[in-house]
Coordinates of C-alpha atoms in Angstrom, one line a residue:
X221 CA 0.1 0.0 0.3
X222 CA 1.7 3.5 -1.0
X223 CA 2.2 5.5 2.0
X224 CA -0.3 8.2 1.0
X225 CA -3.1 5.7 1.0
X226 CA -2.2 5.3 5.0
X227 CA -4.3 8.0 6.8
X228 CA -1.8 8.0 9.6
X229 CA 1.7 9.3 10.1
X230 CA 4.4 7.2 8.6
X231 CA 8.2 7.6 8.8
X232 CA 10.7 5.2 7.0
X233 CA 14.3 4.9 7.8
X234 CA 15.5 3.1 4.9
X235 CA 18.6 0.7 4.6
X236 CA 20.8 3.8 2.6
X237 CA 20.1 6.0 5.6
X238 CA 21.1 3.3 7.9
X239 CA 24.3 2.6 5.9
X240 CA 25.0 6.2 5.8
X241 CA 25.0 7.5 9.3
X242 CA 26.8 3.7 10.3
X243 CA 24.0 3.2 12.8
X244 CA 24.4 -0.4 13.9
X245 CA 21.6 -0.9 16.3
X246 CA 17.9 -1.0 16.6
X247 CA 18.1 2.1 19.0
X248 CA 20.9 4.2 16.8
X249 CA 18.3 3.8 13.9
X250 CA 15.3 5.0 16.0
X251 CA 17.3 8.3 17.0
X252 CA 16.1 9.7 13.3
X253 CA 12.6 9.3 14.5
X254 CA 11.0 12.4 16.3
X255 CA 8.7 11.7 18.8
X256 CA 10.6 8.6 20.0
X257 CA 12.3 8.7 23.7
X258 CA 14.0 6.1 25.3
X259 CA 13.3 4.5 29.3
X260 CA 16.6 3.3 30.9
X261 CA 14.8 0.3 32.5
X262 CA 16.0 -2.2 34.9
X263 CA 17.9 -5.4 33.7
X264 CA 19.6 -3.0 30.9
X265 CA 16.7 -2.9 28.6
X266 CA 17.5 0.6 26.7
X267 CA 17.4 -0.7 23.4
X268 CA 13.8 -1.3 23.1
X269 CA 12.2 0.5 26.1
X270 CA 10.9 2.9 23.9
X271 CA 8.2 5.6 24.4
X272 CA 6.0 6.7 20.9
X273 CA 4.4 10.2 21.6
X274 CA 5.1 9.8 25.4
X275 CA 3.3 6.5 25.6
X276 CA 5.3 3.0 26.3
X277 CA 5.6 1.0 23.1
X278 CA 7.9 -1.8 24.4
X279 CA 5.4 -4.0 23.9
X280 CA 4.8 -2.9 20.1
X281 CA 7.7 -3.7 18.3
X282 CA 7.4 -6.0 15.2
X283 CA 9.6 -7.7 12.5
X284 CA 8.1 -7.8 9.4
X285 CA 4.5 -7.3 10.7
X286 CA 4.7 -10.2 13.6
X287 CA 4.9 -8.9 17.2
X288 CA 8.8 -9.1 18.3
X289 CA 8.1 -8.5 21.7
X290 CA 11.0 -10.5 23.7
X291 CA 14.0 -8.6 25.5
X292 CA 17.1 -8.4 23.1
X293 CA 19.5 -5.7 21.7
X294 CA 18.6 -5.7 18.0
X295 CA 21.0 -5.1 15.2
X296 CA 20.3 -3.7 11.7
X297 CA 22.7 -5.9 9.7
X298 CA 19.5 -7.5 8.0
X299 CA 17.4 -4.5 7.4
X300 CA 15.7 -3.0 4.8
X301 CA 14.1 -0.4 6.4
X302 CA 12.8 0.3 10.0
X303 CA 8.9 2.0 9.8
X304 CA 7.2 3.8 12.6
X305 CA 3.4 4.2 12.6
X306 CA 2.2 6.6 14.8
X307 CA -1.0 6.8 16.8
X308 CA -3.3 3.9 18.1
X309 CA -3.4 1.0 15.5
X310 CA -4.8 -1.8 17.7
X311 CA -7.3 -2.4 14.5
X312 CA -4.3 -3.8 12.9
X313 CA -2.0 -5.2 15.1
X314 CA -4.2 -6.1 18.2
X315 CA -2.9 -5.3 21.8
X316 CA -0.9 -2.1 22.8
X317 CA -0.2 0.5 19.9
X318 CA -1.1 3.5 22.2
X319 CA 1.4 5.8 20.6
X320 CA 2.2 3.6 17.3
X321 CA 4.1 0.6 16.4
X322 CA 7.7 0.3 15.2
X323 CA 8.3 -2.5 12.4
X324 CA 11.6 -3.8 11.4
X325 CA 11.5 -4.8 7.8
X326 CA 14.2 -8.0 6.6
X327 CA 16.1 -7.8 3.6
X328 CA 14.5 -10.5 1.1
X329 CA 15.8 -12.6 -1.9
X330 CA 15.9 -11.0 -5.2
X331 CA 16.1 -12.3 -8.9
X332 CA 19.4 -10.6 -9.5
X333 CA 23.4 -12.0 -8.0
X334 CA 25.0 -9.4 -6.5
X335 CA 27.2 -8.8 -3.2
X336 CA 28.1 -6.5 -0.5
X337 CA 30.8 -6.6 1.8
X338 CA 31.3 -3.7 4.6
X339 CA 34.2 -3.5 6.8
X340 CA 34.0 -0.7 9.7
X341 CA 37.2 0.5 11.8
X342 CA 37.1 3.0 14.3
X343 CA 37.7 4.4 17.6
X344 CA 37.7 1.9 20.5
X345 CA 38.7 -0.6 18.7
X346 CA 35.5 -1.1 17.2
X347 CA 35.7 -3.4 14.4
X348 CA 32.3 -4.7 12.6
X349 CA 32.3 -7.3 9.4
X350 CA 28.9 -7.3 7.7
X351 CA 28.1 -9.4 4.0
X352 CA 25.3 -9.2 1.8
X353 CA 25.2 -12.3 -0.6
X354 CA 22.2 -12.6 -3.0
X355 CA 22.1 -15.5 -5.4
X356 CA 19.6 -16.2 -8.1
X357 CA 19.2 -20.0 -8.0
X358 CA 16.9 -20.2 -11.0
X359 CA 14.2 -18.1 -12.9
X360 CA 12.2 -18.0 -10.0
X361 CA 14.4 -18.6 -7.0
X362 CA 17.0 -16.6 -5.1
X363 CA 18.9 -17.5 -1.8
X364 CA 19.9 -14.5 0.2
X365 CA 22.5 -14.6 3.3
X366 CA 23.4 -11.8 5.6
X367 CA 26.3 -12.3 8.2
X368 CA 27.9 -10.1 11.0
X369 CA 30.1 -9.6 13.6
X370 CA 30.9 -6.0 15.7
X371 CA 33.1 -6.0 18.4
X372 CA 33.6 -2.8 20.3
X373 CA 35.7 -2.0 23.5
X374 CA 32.7 0.3 24.9
X375 CA 33.1 3.2 27.7
X376 CA 36.4 3.2 29.0
X377 CA 37.5 0.4 27.1
X378 CA 36.0 -2.0 29.5
X379 CA 32.3 -1.8 28.8
X380 CA 32.6 -3.8 25.7
X381 CA 30.3 -5.8 23.4
X382 CA 30.6 -8.8 21.3
X383 CA 28.0 -9.5 18.6
X384 CA 27.4 -12.1 15.9
X385 CA 24.3 -12.4 13.3
X386 CA 23.3 -14.8 10.9
X387 CA 20.4 -14.3 8.6
X388 CA 19.7 -16.9 5.6
X389 CA 16.1 -16.5 3.5
X390 CA 15.5 -18.6 0.5
X391 CA 12.5 -17.7 -1.7
X392 CA 11.0 -19.7 -4.9
X393 CA 8.3 -18.9 -7.2
X394 CA 8.7 -15.5 -7.2
X395 CA 6.5 -13.8 -9.5
X396 CA 4.0 -16.8 -10.1
X397 CA 0.9 -17.9 -8.4
X398 CA 2.4 -19.4 -5.5
X399 CA 5.2 -18.1 -3.5
X400 CA 7.3 -19.6 -0.6
X401 CA 10.0 -18.0 1.3
X402 CA 11.8 -19.9 4.5
X403 CA 13.7 -17.4 6.6
X404 CA 16.4 -18.3 9.6
X405 CA 17.8 -15.4 12.2
X406 CA 20.4 -15.9 14.5
X407 CA 21.6 -13.4 16.5
X408 CA 23.8 -13.6 20.0
X409 CA 26.0 -11.0 21.9
X410 CA 28.3 -11.1 25.1
X411 CA 28.5 -7.5 26.6
X412 CA 29.4 -5.8 29.7
X413 CA 26.5 -3.5 30.5
X414 CA 26.7 -0.2 31.0
X415 CA 23.2 0.9 33.2
X416 CA 24.4 4.8 33.6
X417 CA 24.9 6.9 36.1
X418 CA 22.8 8.4 38.9
X419 CA 20.5 11.5 40.0
X420 CA 22.2 14.0 42.2
X421 CA 20.6 17.3 43.3
X422 CA 18.1 16.5 40.4
X423 CA 20.4 16.4 37.7
X424 CA 23.0 14.0 36.2
X425 CA 25.6 13.1 38.7
X426 CA 29.0 14.8 36.7
X427 CA 30.4 11.5 35.8
X428 CA 33.3 11.5 33.5
X429 CA 32.4 9.6 30.1
X430 CA 35.7 8.0 30.0
X431 CA 34.9 6.0 33.4
X432 CA 33.2 2.7 33.6
X433 CA 31.5 1.9 37.0
X434 CA 30.9 -1.9 36.4
X435 CA 32.9 -4.9 37.2
X436 CA 34.8 -7.2 35.5
X437 CA 32.7 -10.1 36.2
X438 CA 29.6 -8.4 34.8
X439 CA 28.4 -9.9 31.6
X440 CA 25.1 -9.7 29.3
X441 CA 24.6 -12.8 27.4
X442 CA 21.4 -13.0 25.3
X443 CA 20.6 -14.9 22.0
X444 CA 17.1 -14.4 19.3
X445 CA 16.8 -17.8 17.0
X446 CA 13.5 -17.5 14.6
X447 CA 12.4 -19.4 12.1
X448 CA 10.0 -18.1 9.1
X449 CA 7.9 -19.7 6.8
X450 CA 5.6 -17.8 4.1
X451 CA 3.4 -18.7 1.5
X452 CA 2.0 -16.3 -1.0
X453 CA -0.8 -17.4 -3.5
X454 CA -1.8 -14.4 -6.4
X455 CA -5.0 -15.4 -8.4
X456 CA -5.3 -13.8 -11.9
X457 CA -7.2 -10.6 -10.7
X458 CA -4.7 -9.5 -8.3
X459 CA -5.6 -10.5 -5.2
X460 CA -3.4 -12.2 -3.1
X461 CA -3.3 -14.6 0.3
X462 CA -0.3 -14.6 2.2
X463 CA 0.3 -16.9 5.2
X464 CA 2.9 -16.8 7.6
X465 CA 4.2 -19.1 9.9
X466 CA 7.1 -18.1 12.6
X467 CA 8.5 -19.5 15.8
X468 CA 11.2 -17.5 17.8
X469 CA 13.5 -18.6 20.5
X470 CA 15.0 -15.9 23.4
X471 CA 17.3 -16.3 25.8
X472 CA 18.4 -14.0 28.5
X473 CA 20.8 -13.6 31.5
X474 CA 22.1 -10.4 32.9
X475 CA 24.5 -9.6 35.7
X476 CA 25.1 -6.0 36.0
X477 CA 26.6 -3.2 38.4
X478 CA 23.7 -0.4 39.3
X479 CA 25.3 2.9 40.9
X480 CA 23.1 2.9 44.2
X481 CA 24.3 6.7 45.3
X482 CA 26.2 8.5 47.3
X483 CA 26.9 9.7 50.9
X484 CA 24.1 12.3 51.8
X485 CA 26.7 15.4 51.9
X486 CA 27.5 14.8 48.5
X487 CA 26.6 17.4 46.2
X488 CA 27.3 18.7 42.5
X489 CA 29.3 21.5 43.8
X490 CA 31.7 19.3 46.0
X491 CA 31.3 15.9 43.5
X492 CA 34.9 15.1 43.0
X493 CA 37.4 12.2 42.2
X494 CA 37.5 11.4 45.9
X495 CA 33.7 11.0 46.0
X496 CA 32.6 7.7 46.9
X497 CA 30.5 5.5 44.6
X498 CA 28.5 2.9 46.3
X499 CA 27.3 -0.1 43.9
X500 CA 24.8 -2.8 43.8
X501 CA 23.3 -5.5 41.3
X502 CA 20.9 -5.9 38.6
X503 CA 20.3 -9.7 37.4
X504 CA 17.6 -11.0 34.9
X505 CA 17.5 -14.1 33.2
X506 CA 14.8 -16.1 31.7
X507 CA 13.9 -17.5 28.0
X508 CA 10.9 -16.8 25.6
X509 CA 9.3 -18.8 22.9
X510 CA 7.0 -17.0 20.7
X511 CA 5.1 -18.8 18.0
X512 CA 2.4 -16.8 15.5
X513 CA 0.6 -17.7 12.7
X514 CA -1.0 -14.7 10.5
X515 CA -3.0 -14.6 7.2
X516 CA -3.9 -12.0 5.3
X517 CA -6.1 -12.0 1.8
X518 CA -6.3 -8.7 -0.1
X519 CA -8.3 -8.2 -2.9
X520 CA -10.1 -5.5 -5.0
X521 CA -13.9 -5.3 -5.7
X522 CA -16.7 -3.5 -6.5
X523 CA -19.6 -2.9 -4.6
X524 CA -22.5 -0.9 -5.2
X525 CA -20.5 0.6 -8.0
X526 CA -17.6 1.8 -6.0
X527 CA -14.2 0.6 -5.7
X528 CA -13.0 -1.4 -2.6
X529 CA -9.9 -2.2 -1.6
X530 CA -10.3 -4.9 0.9
X531 CA -7.9 -6.7 3.6
X532 CA -9.6 -9.6 5.7
X533 CA -7.2 -11.3 8.2
X534 CA -6.4 -13.6 11.0
X535 CA -3.7 -14.3 13.7
X536 CA -2.6 -16.7 16.4
X537 CA -0.1 -16.3 18.6
X538 CA 1.4 -18.5 21.4
X539 CA 3.7 -16.5 23.5
X540 CA 5.5 -18.5 26.5
X541 CA 7.8 -16.3 28.6
X542 CA 9.7 -17.8 31.6
X543 CA 11.7 -15.6 34.1
X544 CA 14.4 -16.9 36.5
X545 CA 16.1 -15.4 39.5
X546 CA 19.3 -15.3 41.3
X547 CA 19.5 -16.1 45.1
X548 CA 22.9 -15.4 47.0
X549 CA 24.0 -12.4 45.0
X550 CA 27.2 -11.2 46.1
X551 CA 27.3 -7.7 46.8
X552 CA 30.0 -5.2 44.9
X553 CA 32.3 -3.2 46.7
X554 CA 32.1 0.6 46.4
X555 CA 34.6 2.6 44.6
X556 CA 35.5 6.2 44.1
X557 CA 34.6 8.5 41.4
X558 CA 38.5 8.7 40.3
X559 CA 39.7 5.2 40.6
X560 CA 36.5 3.6 39.2
X561 CA 37.7 -0.1 40.2
X562 CA 36.8 -3.1 37.9
X563 CA 37.8 -5.4 40.0
X564 CA 35.3 -8.6 39.5
X565 CA 33.6 -10.4 42.3
X566 CA 33.3 -14.3 42.8
X567 CA 29.9 -15.8 41.5
X568 CA 28.5 -17.5 44.3
X569 CA 24.7 -16.8 42.7
X570 CA 22.0 -19.8 42.5
X571 CA 19.5 -19.4 39.1
X572 CA 15.8 -20.6 40.1
X573 CA 12.8 -20.7 38.6
X574 CA 10.5 -17.4 39.4
X575 CA 7.7 -17.4 36.6
X576 CA 6.1 -18.5 33.6
X577 CA 3.4 -16.4 31.6
X578 CA 1.6 -18.2 28.5
X579 CA -0.8 -15.7 26.4
X580 CA -2.8 -17.0 23.6
X581 CA -4.7 -14.4 21.0
X582 CA -7.0 -14.8 18.3
X583 CA -7.9 -12.1 16.1
X584 CA -9.6 -11.3 13.0
X585 CA -9.6 -8.5 11.2
X586 CA -11.1 -6.3 8.1
X587 CA -10.4 -3.1 6.8
X588 CA -12.1 -1.5 3.5
X589 CA -10.9 1.5 1.5
X590 CA -13.7 2.6 -0.3
X591 CA -13.2 5.2 -3.3
X592 CA -16.4 7.2 -3.0
X593 CA -15.0 9.5 -5.8
X594 CA -12.0 10.0 -7.9
X595 CA -10.3 12.5 -5.2
X596 CA -12.2 10.9 -2.0
X597 CA -11.9 8.1 -0.3
X598 CA -13.0 6.3 3.0
X599 CA -11.3 4.0 5.2
X600 CA -13.1 1.8 7.7
X601 CA -11.6 -1.2 9.8
X602 CA -12.9 -3.6 12.6
X603 CA -11.1 -6.1 14.7
X604 CA -11.7 -8.5 17.5
X605 CA -9.3 -9.8 19.6
X606 CA -9.5 -12.8 22.3
X607 CA -6.6 -12.9 24.7
X608 CA -5.9 -15.1 27.7
X609 CA -3.1 -15.2 30.2
X610 CA -1.8 -17.8 32.4
X611 CA 1.0 -16.6 34.9
X612 CA 2.5 -19.2 37.2
X613 CA 4.7 -18.1 40.1
X614 CA 6.9 -19.8 42.9
X615 CA 4.1 -18.9 45.4
X616 CA 0.4 -17.7 45.2
X617 CA -0.5 -20.4 42.7
X618 CA -1.7 -19.4 38.8
X619 CA -3.0 -15.9 38.0
X620 CA -5.3 -16.1 34.9
X621 CA -7.2 -13.4 32.5
X622 CA -9.2 -13.3 29.7
X623 CA -10.2 -10.4 27.6
X624 CA -12.4 -9.5 24.4
X625 CA -11.9 -6.5 22.6
X626 CA -13.3 -4.9 19.4
X627 CA -10.7 -2.1 17.6
X628 CA -11.9 0.4 15.2
X629 CA -10.1 2.4 12.8
X630 CA -11.8 5.0 10.7
X631 CA -10.4 7.5 8.3
X632 CA -11.2 10.0 5.7
X633 CA -8.7 11.1 2.2
X634 CA -9.0 13.4 -0.4
X635 CA -6.7 13.3 -3.3
X636 CA -7.0 16.0 -5.5
X637 CA -3.9 14.7 -7.4
X638 CA -1.7 11.7 -7.6
X639 CA 1.0 13.7 -5.7
X640 CA -1.3 14.9 -2.6
X641 CA -3.4 13.5 0.5
X642 CA -4.9 14.9 3.0
X643 CA -6.8 12.8 5.6
X644 CA -8.4 13.1 8.9
X645 CA -8.1 9.3 10.9
X646 CA -9.5 8.2 14.0
X647 CA -8.4 4.8 15.7
X648 CA -8.5 2.9 18.9
X649 CA -6.1 0.5 21.3
X650 CA -6.0 -1.3 24.3
X651 CA -3.5 -2.6 26.9
X652 CA -4.0 -6.1 28.8
X653 CA -2.6 -6.2 32.2
X654 CA -0.9 -9.1 31.0
X655 CA 0.8 -7.2 28.1
X656 CA 4.5 -7.2 29.3
X657 CA 3.8 -10.9 30.7
X658 CA 3.0 -10.7 34.7
X659 CA 0.3 -10.4 36.9
X660 CA -0.4 -9.7 40.4
X661 CA -3.4 -10.3 42.6
X662 CA -5.1 -7.0 41.5
X663 CA -3.9 -6.8 37.7
X664 CA -5.2 -10.2 37.2
X665 CA -9.1 -8.8 38.0
X666 CA -8.0 -5.6 36.1
X667 CA -9.6 -4.8 32.3
X668 CA -8.0 -3.7 29.2
X669 CA -6.9 0.2 29.3
X670 CA -8.3 1.8 26.3
X671 CA -7.2 4.7 24.3
X672 CA -8.1 6.5 20.8
X673 CA -6.0 8.7 18.4
X674 CA -7.4 11.8 16.1
X675 CA -5.2 13.0 13.4
X676 CA -4.9 15.3 10.6
X677 CA -2.2 15.3 8.2
X678 CA -1.2 15.7 4.7
X679 CA 1.4 13.9 2.4
X680 CA 3.1 15.1 -0.8
X681 CA 4.9 13.2 -3.0
X682 CA 6.8 15.3 -5.6
X683 CA 9.4 15.1 -8.1
X684 CA 8.2 11.3 -9.4
X685 CA 7.9 10.2 -6.0
X686 CA 11.5 11.1 -5.4
X687 CA 10.8 14.0 -2.5
X688 CA 8.2 13.2 0.2
X689 CA 6.7 15.5 2.9
X690 CA 3.9 15.3 5.7
X691 CA 2.3 17.4 8.5
X692 CA 0.0 15.9 11.0
X693 CA -1.8 17.2 13.9
X694 CA -2.5 14.5 16.4
X695 CA -4.3 14.0 19.6
X696 CA -3.9 10.8 21.7
X697 CA -6.1 9.8 24.7
X698 CA -5.4 7.3 27.0
X699 CA -9.1 7.9 28.8
X700 CA -9.1 4.7 31.5
X701 CA -5.4 4.8 32.5
X702 CA -4.9 1.6 35.7
X703 CA -4.5 4.3 39.1
X704 CA -3.5 2.7 42.3
X705 CA -6.9 2.9 43.5
X706 CA -8.9 -0.5 43.7
X707 CA -11.9 -1.8 44.2
X708 CA -13.6 -4.8 45.7
X709 CA -15.0 -7.7 42.9
X710 CA -16.0 -11.3 42.9
X711 CA -12.7 -12.9 43.7
X712 CA -10.3 -10.3 44.6
X713 CA -10.1 -6.5 44.2
X714 CA -8.9 -4.7 40.8
X715 CA -7.3 -1.9 40.2
X716 CA -9.5 1.0 38.9
X717 CA -9.4 2.4 35.6
X718 CA -10.0 6.0 36.7
X719 CA -6.6 7.4 35.1
X720 CA -6.7 9.9 31.9
X721 CA -3.9 11.4 29.8
X722 CA -3.6 12.9 26.5
X723 CA -0.8 14.0 24.2
X724 CA -0.7 16.6 21.6
X725 CA 1.8 16.7 18.9
X726 CA 2.4 18.7 16.0
X727 CA 5.1 16.9 13.2
X728 CA 6.8 18.0 10.0
X729 CA 8.9 15.6 7.9
X730 CA 10.6 15.8 4.3
X731 CA 12.6 13.1 2.7
X732 CA 14.3 12.0 -0.3
X733 CA 16.1 13.7 -3.1
X734 CA 15.9 17.4 -3.7
X735 CA 18.2 17.2 -6.9
X736 CA 20.2 14.1 -8.6
X737 CA 22.7 15.1 -6.2
X738 CA 21.2 15.9 -2.8
X739 CA 19.6 14.1 -0.3
X740 CA 17.9 15.0 2.6
X741 CA 16.1 13.5 5.8
X742 CA 14.5 15.5 8.3
X743 CA 11.8 16.0 10.9
X744 CA 10.9 18.5 13.4
X745 CA 8.0 17.4 16.2
X746 CA 6.3 19.7 18.9
X747 CA 5.0 17.8 21.6
X748 CA 2.9 18.9 24.8
X749 CA 1.1 15.8 27.4
X750 CA -1.0 16.2 30.2
X751 CA -2.2 14.0 33.0
X752 CA -5.8 14.4 33.2
X753 CA -6.9 12.2 35.7
X754 CA -5.3 9.9 38.5
X755 CA -5.8 8.3 41.6
X756 CA -7.1 9.5 45.0
X757 CA -4.0 9.2 46.7
X758 CA -2.0 12.3 47.5
X759 CA 1.0 11.4 45.4
X760 CA -1.3 10.5 42.4
X761 CA -3.6 13.3 43.1
X762 CA -0.5 15.7 42.8
X763 CA 0.2 14.3 39.3
X764 CA -2.9 15.8 37.9
X765 CA -2.1 18.7 35.6
X766 CA 1.3 17.8 35.5
X767 CA 3.2 17.0 32.3
X768 CA 4.6 13.0 32.1
X769 CA 8.2 12.3 31.8
X770 CA 9.7 11.0 28.5
X771 CA 8.0 13.8 26.4
X772 CA 10.0 16.7 25.4
X773 CA 8.5 19.7 24.3
X774 CA 10.5 19.9 21.0
X775 CA 12.7 17.1 19.1
X776 CA 14.2 17.7 15.4
X777 CA 16.5 15.7 13.5
X778 CA 18.3 16.5 10.3
X779 CA 20.3 14.4 7.9
X780 CA 21.6 15.4 4.7
X781 CA 24.4 14.2 1.7
X782 CA 25.6 15.7 -1.2
X783 CA 27.2 14.5 -4.4
X784 CA 29.7 17.5 -5.8
X785 CA 31.7 15.2 -7.6
X786 CA 32.0 11.7 -9.5
X787 CA 34.1 10.8 -6.6
X788 CA 33.0 12.8 -3.6
X789 CA 30.0 13.0 -1.2
X790 CA 29.7 15.2 2.0
X791 CA 26.9 14.9 4.5
X792 CA 26.0 15.6 7.7
X793 CA 23.0 16.3 10.3
X794 CA 21.9 16.9 14.2
X795 CA 19.6 15.3 16.3
X796 CA 18.3 18.2 18.9
X797 CA 15.9 17.6 21.7
X798 CA 14.4 19.9 24.8
X799 CA 14.5 19.3 28.2
X800 CA 13.6 16.0 29.3
X801 CA 12.7 13.9 32.2
X802 CA 12.4 10.3 33.4
X803 CA 8.5 9.0 33.4
X804 CA 8.1 8.4 37.2
X805 CA 7.7 10.0 39.3
X806 CA 5.1 12.4 38.6
X807 CA 5.7 15.1 39.1
X808 CA 9.7 14.8 39.2
X809 CA 12.3 17.6 40.2
X810 CA 14.6 15.0 38.2
X811 CA 15.6 16.4 34.5
X812 CA 18.6 16.6 31.7
X813 CA 18.9 19.8 30.0
X814 CA 18.3 19.9 25.6
X815 CA 21.1 19.0 23.6
X816 CA 22.4 19.7 20.2
X817 CA 24.8 16.6 18.8
X818 CA 26.1 16.8 15.5
X819 CA 27.7 14.3 13.0
X820 CA 29.8 14.4 9.8
X821 CA 30.2 12.2 6.6
X822 CA 32.8 12.1 4.0
X823 CA 32.6 9.4 1.2
X824 CA 35.2 8.8 -1.5
X825 CA 34.0 6.8 -4.8
X826 CA 36.8 4.6 -5.6
X827 CA 35.7 3.2 -8.4
X828 CA 32.1 1.4 -9.3
X829 CA 32.0 -1.0 -6.6
X830 CA 34.5 0.2 -3.9
X831 CA 34.0 3.4 -1.9
X832 CA 35.3 4.7 1.7
X833 CA 33.6 6.8 4.1
X834 CA 34.1 8.4 7.2
X835 CA 31.7 8.9 9.8
X836 CA 32.5 11.8 12.6
X837 CA 29.9 10.9 15.4
X838 CA 29.4 13.7 18.0
X839 CA 31.5 16.3 16.6
X840 CA 31.5 18.6 19.3
X841 CA 32.1 15.8 22.0
X842 CA 28.7 16.9 23.8
X843 CA 27.6 15.3 26.8
X844 CA 24.1 13.9 26.5
X845 CA 21.4 11.8 28.1
X846 CA 19.4 9.7 25.7
X847 CA 17.6 7.2 28.1
X848 CA 16.2 8.2 31.5
X849 CA 14.8 6.0 34.5
X850 CA 13.4 7.2 38.2
X851 CA 16.8 5.9 39.4
X852 CA 19.2 6.8 36.9
X853 CA 20.1 8.6 33.3
X854 CA 20.8 5.8 30.9
X855 CA 24.0 6.4 29.1
X856 CA 24.7 8.2 25.7
X857 CA 27.8 7.6 23.5
X858 CA 30.3 7.8 25.5
X859 CA 32.5 10.3 23.3
X860 CA 33.2 11.6 20.0
X861 CA 33.9 8.6 17.5
X862 CA 35.7 8.4 14.3
X863 CA 34.8 5.2 11.9
X864 CA 36.1 4.7 8.5
X865 CA 34.0 1.9 6.2
X866 CA 35.2 0.3 3.3
X867 CA 32.3 -1.1 0.9
X868 CA 32.9 -3.4 -1.5
X869 CA 30.0 -4.7 -4.3
X870 CA 30.7 -7.5 -6.6

């Protein structure tokens, strides 16, 4: 479907932009998208603990249109693009999606034999090798293999990362009535996690960016293994039926150092190299298995003399998540700001089972785009989801809950030409109490939260589609948010859905080619959120009328490149974010200042198949914070970095 036929804000971060900027992680690729912020979560969950228009999107990450909720630090090596759809979208994607969804789109085999190898070296002993090998194996079949290895010493030369990835896709029947594809994906990494610093007098403690306060025994060892099979049947009239089956296995094991704070006498003014840093632990372990079956039928019909673009589909999901805990966790000794001792501690921990969560979902949905005239289109969609969650735990027995919900989508589009689309849209979403795989005795009795998004916008496709512009004005309301108030119900208590909050946003974006030599990708967002209602406790009542955290008033980004000869291309850009604060508590006095970070690119084309590019990130060595949590500000890049990449195509 063309972007102009989607009555919601859509941003696409394509492979070329990711390559030009040298982005190697999911989180870094999303720094191109205005309206997105990051929460530094417990257990080191930074890369996927996302806020979109101020609402949590941690459960709204997708891979090729199917839910990808498990916790792992995603890599870009197999990305064709990343799509960000803003606004409530449960009609298309099921539970969640209050602020929108983020969809990772994988590379697929093509009917051509071509290969690309990238070798990157950089500061901090950064070394990344990636290969993309595409083989045409017959007139209607192709094989594509992607490989990646990345090593980096990280902050202070100690918060290191070691990632390995493999993707293999075989596609046959391309262009025929029946097309098949089998995909294998593997990612594993062994890191020394860097959770960040600590709040001190309502601001980040002024740690030096070249110090790491973890210990040598820290680690994060995670993996993702995904198998996907797809069949697409095409009819002569253009109708298609696409069915996808996916089975994913994910493992996670983390032992990290958390800075617990300082003596009560420490201030921003007397913070120095002799200040004692108290340290504690973060431990997480678990394994997930997620199985999805999804089928979509797309056709064009003429009912009552009107053209209809119809989508009918269904989804079955089985999500199994197991969590382990560690007992006998040894304490970690204090150190000082200046020494930052990294001596490890003996591992006396005992790993035990903590809980299991099993969720089953059955969803059915239908959407129709009706062409009322040559210029007016009406969009309508409806989805029903049946969600059941079972939570088994060490003590207290099983907790279970079932929910049945309807989601809607409505939109009107006015398209006076092929280049322009104006739209108004309305969509709903819901969040169950078991969205993130856990219950307690009260939340297991609590119905889902509900949200709605109202948006007006415009999209332009100029210069034969080479340049896209869009603008949108949106209001997103979560109108029955869970509060801390409870009431008695049969079988126990439930949280009252008496909370309400909203976000207003205004966005502008441009992407594409201004001239044959000049590319640009830029956006700016203005956002303002308010907590309208809350619970009756003093802390909850104090939040009413306050702005929620992780919702900076302004965000902007720019990336542009210009080819000034056959051999040379230059580029650069900026990321700007206004003052920001953590999501909890509300209100909070903790905050980080706004910042503007600049990056630069220089590329030399050696010949038709070989090029060298140099990326200078954080040109002016700006100290800034990109992920915030109640207890601490999470780390940004430690300092200015320089990376050189040789690209070879053959």
